[in-house]
Amino acid sequence: MSTEAPDSPVPPTATPPSEPSRRTFVATTAAVGGAVVAGGLVVGPFGPGAEEAAAADAPPSGRVSLTVNGKRHTVTVDNRTSLLDLLREHLELTGSKKGCNAGACGACTVLVDGRRVNSCLTLAVRLEGAEVTTIEGLADGDELHPLQQAFIEQDAFQCGYCTPGQIMSGVGCIQEGHTGSKDEIREWMSGNICRCGCYVKIVRAVEQTAHGK
């Protein structure tokens, strides 16, 4: 009598499912227009209504017509666009500088309907029909504005970054009649910061333009 145990049947080894090759994956992805294949489920970004959903998620925009330095412009912009960004990014008028972008330094000062404003805090879509003057619009051809000339004569700048805003604010200060004394000029120009410290010469330039001194 044999004492050897009978051979146990060995179950067949399960063959793992073949994974798609890189070539197959790329071809499948291209065929479904950028869809992702995962576990046999195809999920694509371009289902029904996807374009409408994307449009609904887009930020609201508005159309505005305004005059900048004597030239009429009609543009469509995101409703959150500031006047400063409209000037710099859309109209390529880069004279107005972006300093703090919070209305604290005055580097972006321009005139809107003759009054000085911080363009970084002013929404472009609210200026329908407005007249805007920037530093590029002060000179009359090759003839500088008197305050621009005064800044040169008084050497009222160093790095020059704040100068466009200082000049535009100075023009507004003169037009508003706030030039009765040096102290009054300092008070009404206090919203414009010069980190180089040229305040004395800036005041002299405004005073020279206002009173011919």
Coordinates of C-alpha atoms in Angstrom, one line a residue:
M1 CA 0.0 0.0 0.0
S2 CA 1.4 3.3 -1.0
T3 CA 1.9 5.9 1.8
E4 CA 2.4 8.9 -0.6
A5 CA -0.3 11.5 -0.5
P6 CA -2.1 12.0 -3.7
D7 CA -1.2 15.1 -5.6
S8 CA -3.4 18.0 -4.8
P9 CA -4.8 19.7 -7.8
V10 CA -3.2 23.1 -8.4
P11 CA -5.7 25.8 -9.3
P12 CA -4.8 27.6 -12.5
T13 CA -3.1 31.0 -11.9
A14 CA -5.5 33.8 -12.7
T15 CA -4.2 36.0 -15.5
P16 CA -4.3 39.7 -14.4
P17 CA -6.3 42.0 -16.7
S18 CA -4.0 43.6 -19.2
E19 CA -3.5 47.3 -18.5
P20 CA -3.8 49.7 -21.5
S21 CA -0.5 50.7 -23.0
R22 CA 0.6 54.3 -23.1
R23 CA -0.1 54.4 -26.9
T24 CA -3.6 53.0 -26.3
F25 CA -4.3 55.5 -23.5
V26 CA -3.2 58.5 -25.6
A27 CA -5.2 57.3 -28.6
T28 CA -8.3 56.8 -26.4
T29 CA -7.9 60.2 -24.8
A30 CA -7.5 61.9 -28.1
A31 CA -10.6 60.1 -29.4
V32 CA -12.8 61.4 -26.7
G33 CA -11.6 65.0 -26.9
G34 CA -9.5 65.1 -23.8
A35 CA -11.5 62.8 -21.7
V36 CA -9.9 60.8 -18.9
V37 CA -10.2 56.9 -18.9
A38 CA -10.3 55.5 -15.4
G39 CA -11.4 52.0 -14.5
G40 CA -13.3 51.7 -17.8
L41 CA -15.3 54.9 -17.1
V42 CA -14.9 57.7 -19.5
V43 CA -15.4 61.2 -18.0
G44 CA -15.2 64.1 -20.3
P45 CA -15.2 67.9 -19.7
F46 CA -17.4 68.6 -22.7
G47 CA -20.7 67.2 -21.6
P48 CA -24.0 68.8 -22.6
G49 CA -24.4 72.3 -21.2
A50 CA -20.6 72.6 -20.4
E51 CA -20.3 75.8 -22.5
E52 CA -23.3 77.4 -20.9
A53 CA -21.9 76.5 -17.4
A54 CA -18.5 78.0 -18.3
A55 CA -20.3 81.2 -19.5
A56 CA -22.3 81.4 -16.3
D57 CA -19.0 81.1 -14.3
A58 CA -17.3 83.9 -16.2
P59 CA -17.1 87.3 -14.3
P60 CA -19.6 89.9 -15.4
S61 CA -18.4 92.4 -17.9
G62 CA -19.6 95.8 -19.0
R63 CA -19.2 98.2 -21.9
V64 CA -18.1 101.7 -21.2
S65 CA -17.4 104.7 -23.4
L66 CA -15.2 107.5 -22.1
T67 CA -12.8 110.2 -23.4
V68 CA -9.2 109.9 -22.5
N69 CA -6.9 112.8 -23.3
G70 CA -9.3 114.0 -25.9
K71 CA -9.8 110.7 -27.7
R72 CA -13.0 108.7 -27.4
H73 CA -12.7 105.0 -26.4
T74 CA -15.3 102.3 -26.1
V75 CA -14.2 99.1 -24.4
T76 CA -15.7 96.0 -22.8
V77 CA -14.1 95.1 -19.5
D78 CA -14.6 93.0 -16.4
N79 CA -16.8 95.0 -14.1
R80 CA -14.0 94.8 -11.5
T81 CA -11.4 96.5 -13.7
S82 CA -10.1 99.7 -12.2
L83 CA -9.5 102.8 -14.2
L84 CA -5.8 102.4 -13.7
D85 CA -5.8 98.9 -15.2
L86 CA -8.0 100.1 -18.1
L87 CA -5.5 102.9 -18.8
R88 CA -2.4 100.7 -18.5
E89 CA -3.6 97.3 -19.8
H90 CA -6.2 98.2 -22.3
L91 CA -5.2 101.6 -23.6
E92 CA -1.4 101.2 -23.1
L93 CA -1.2 104.5 -21.3
T94 CA 1.5 103.6 -18.7
G95 CA 2.3 107.0 -17.4
S96 CA 0.0 106.5 -14.5
K97 CA 1.8 104.3 -12.1
K98 CA 0.6 101.4 -9.9
G99 CA 2.2 102.0 -6.5
C100 CA 0.2 100.6 -3.5
N101 CA -2.9 99.8 -5.5
A102 CA -4.9 100.7 -2.4
G103 CA -5.4 104.5 -2.8
A104 CA -2.7 105.3 -0.2
C105 CA 0.3 106.7 -2.3
G106 CA -1.2 108.8 -5.1
A107 CA 1.1 107.5 -7.8
C108 CA -2.0 106.7 -10.0
T109 CA -3.6 110.1 -9.7
V110 CA -5.5 111.3 -12.8
L111 CA -8.2 113.9 -13.5
V112 CA -11.8 112.7 -14.1
D113 CA -14.0 115.6 -15.3
G114 CA -11.4 118.0 -13.9
R115 CA -11.2 116.5 -10.5
R116 CA -8.3 114.4 -9.2
V117 CA -9.0 110.7 -8.3
N118 CA -7.0 107.7 -7.4
S119 CA -7.5 105.6 -10.5
C120 CA -6.6 102.4 -8.7
L121 CA -9.8 102.8 -6.6
T122 CA -12.1 104.0 -9.4
L123 CA -14.1 101.4 -11.3
A124 CA -13.8 101.9 -15.1
V125 CA -17.5 100.8 -15.8
R126 CA -18.7 103.7 -13.6
L127 CA -17.1 106.3 -15.9
E128 CA -19.6 106.2 -18.8
G129 CA -19.3 109.5 -20.7
A130 CA -16.5 110.8 -18.4
E131 CA -13.5 112.8 -19.5
V132 CA -10.2 111.5 -18.2
T133 CA -6.8 113.3 -18.3
T134 CA -3.6 111.5 -17.7
I135 CA 0.0 112.6 -17.6
E136 CA 0.2 111.8 -21.3
G137 CA -2.5 114.4 -22.1
L138 CA -1.0 117.4 -20.3
A139 CA 1.5 118.6 -22.8
D140 CA 0.4 120.6 -25.9
G141 CA 2.4 118.8 -28.6
D142 CA 6.0 119.5 -27.8
E143 CA 5.1 122.3 -25.3
L144 CA 5.1 121.0 -21.7
H145 CA 2.4 121.9 -19.3
P146 CA 3.6 124.8 -17.0
L147 CA 3.7 122.4 -14.0
Q148 CA 5.7 119.8 -15.9
Q149 CA 8.2 122.6 -16.8
A150 CA 8.2 123.8 -13.2
F151 CA 9.1 120.3 -12.0
I152 CA 12.1 120.3 -14.3
E153 CA 13.2 123.8 -13.2
Q154 CA 12.8 123.0 -9.5
D155 CA 14.3 119.6 -9.8
A156 CA 11.3 118.2 -8.0
F157 CA 11.9 114.5 -8.5
Q158 CA 14.6 111.8 -8.1
C159 CA 13.5 108.3 -9.1
G160 CA 10.5 109.8 -10.9
Y161 CA 8.1 106.9 -10.1
C162 CA 5.6 109.2 -8.2
T163 CA 6.1 112.2 -10.5
P164 CA 3.2 111.6 -12.9
G165 CA 0.8 111.3 -9.9
Q166 CA 2.4 114.3 -8.2
I167 CA 2.0 116.5 -11.3
M168 CA -1.6 115.4 -11.9
S169 CA -2.4 116.1 -8.3
G170 CA -0.7 119.4 -8.5
V171 CA -2.7 120.4 -11.5
G172 CA -5.9 119.5 -9.6
C173 CA -4.7 121.4 -6.6
I174 CA -4.1 124.5 -8.7
Q175 CA -7.5 124.2 -10.4
E176 CA -9.2 123.8 -7.1
G177 CA -7.6 127.0 -5.8
H178 CA -5.8 125.3 -2.9
T179 CA -2.5 127.2 -3.4
G180 CA -2.9 130.2 -1.0
S181 CA 0.3 129.2 0.9
K182 CA 2.9 126.6 1.2
D183 CA 1.1 125.0 4.1
E184 CA -2.1 124.8 2.1
I185 CA -0.3 123.2 -0.8
R186 CA 1.2 120.7 1.5
E187 CA -2.2 119.9 3.0
W188 CA -3.9 119.4 -0.3
M189 CA -1.0 117.4 -1.8
S190 CA -0.6 115.2 1.3
G191 CA -2.3 112.3 -0.5
N192 CA 0.7 112.0 -2.8
I193 CA 3.8 110.2 -1.3
C194 CA 7.3 110.8 -2.5
R195 CA 9.6 108.1 -1.0
C196 CA 12.6 110.1 -2.2
G197 CA 11.6 113.0 0.0
C198 CA 11.3 115.8 -2.7
Y199 CA 8.4 117.5 -0.9
V200 CA 10.0 120.9 -0.6
K201 CA 10.8 121.1 -4.3
I202 CA 7.4 119.7 -5.3
V203 CA 5.7 122.5 -3.3
R204 CA 7.9 125.1 -5.0
A205 CA 6.9 123.7 -8.4
V206 CA 3.2 123.9 -7.6
E207 CA 3.7 127.4 -6.1
Q208 CA 5.7 128.6 -9.2
T209 CA 2.9 127.4 -11.5
A210 CA 0.1 128.8 -9.5
H211 CA 1.7 132.2 -8.8
G212 CA 4.5 132.6 -11.3
K213 CA 7.1 132.7 -8.5

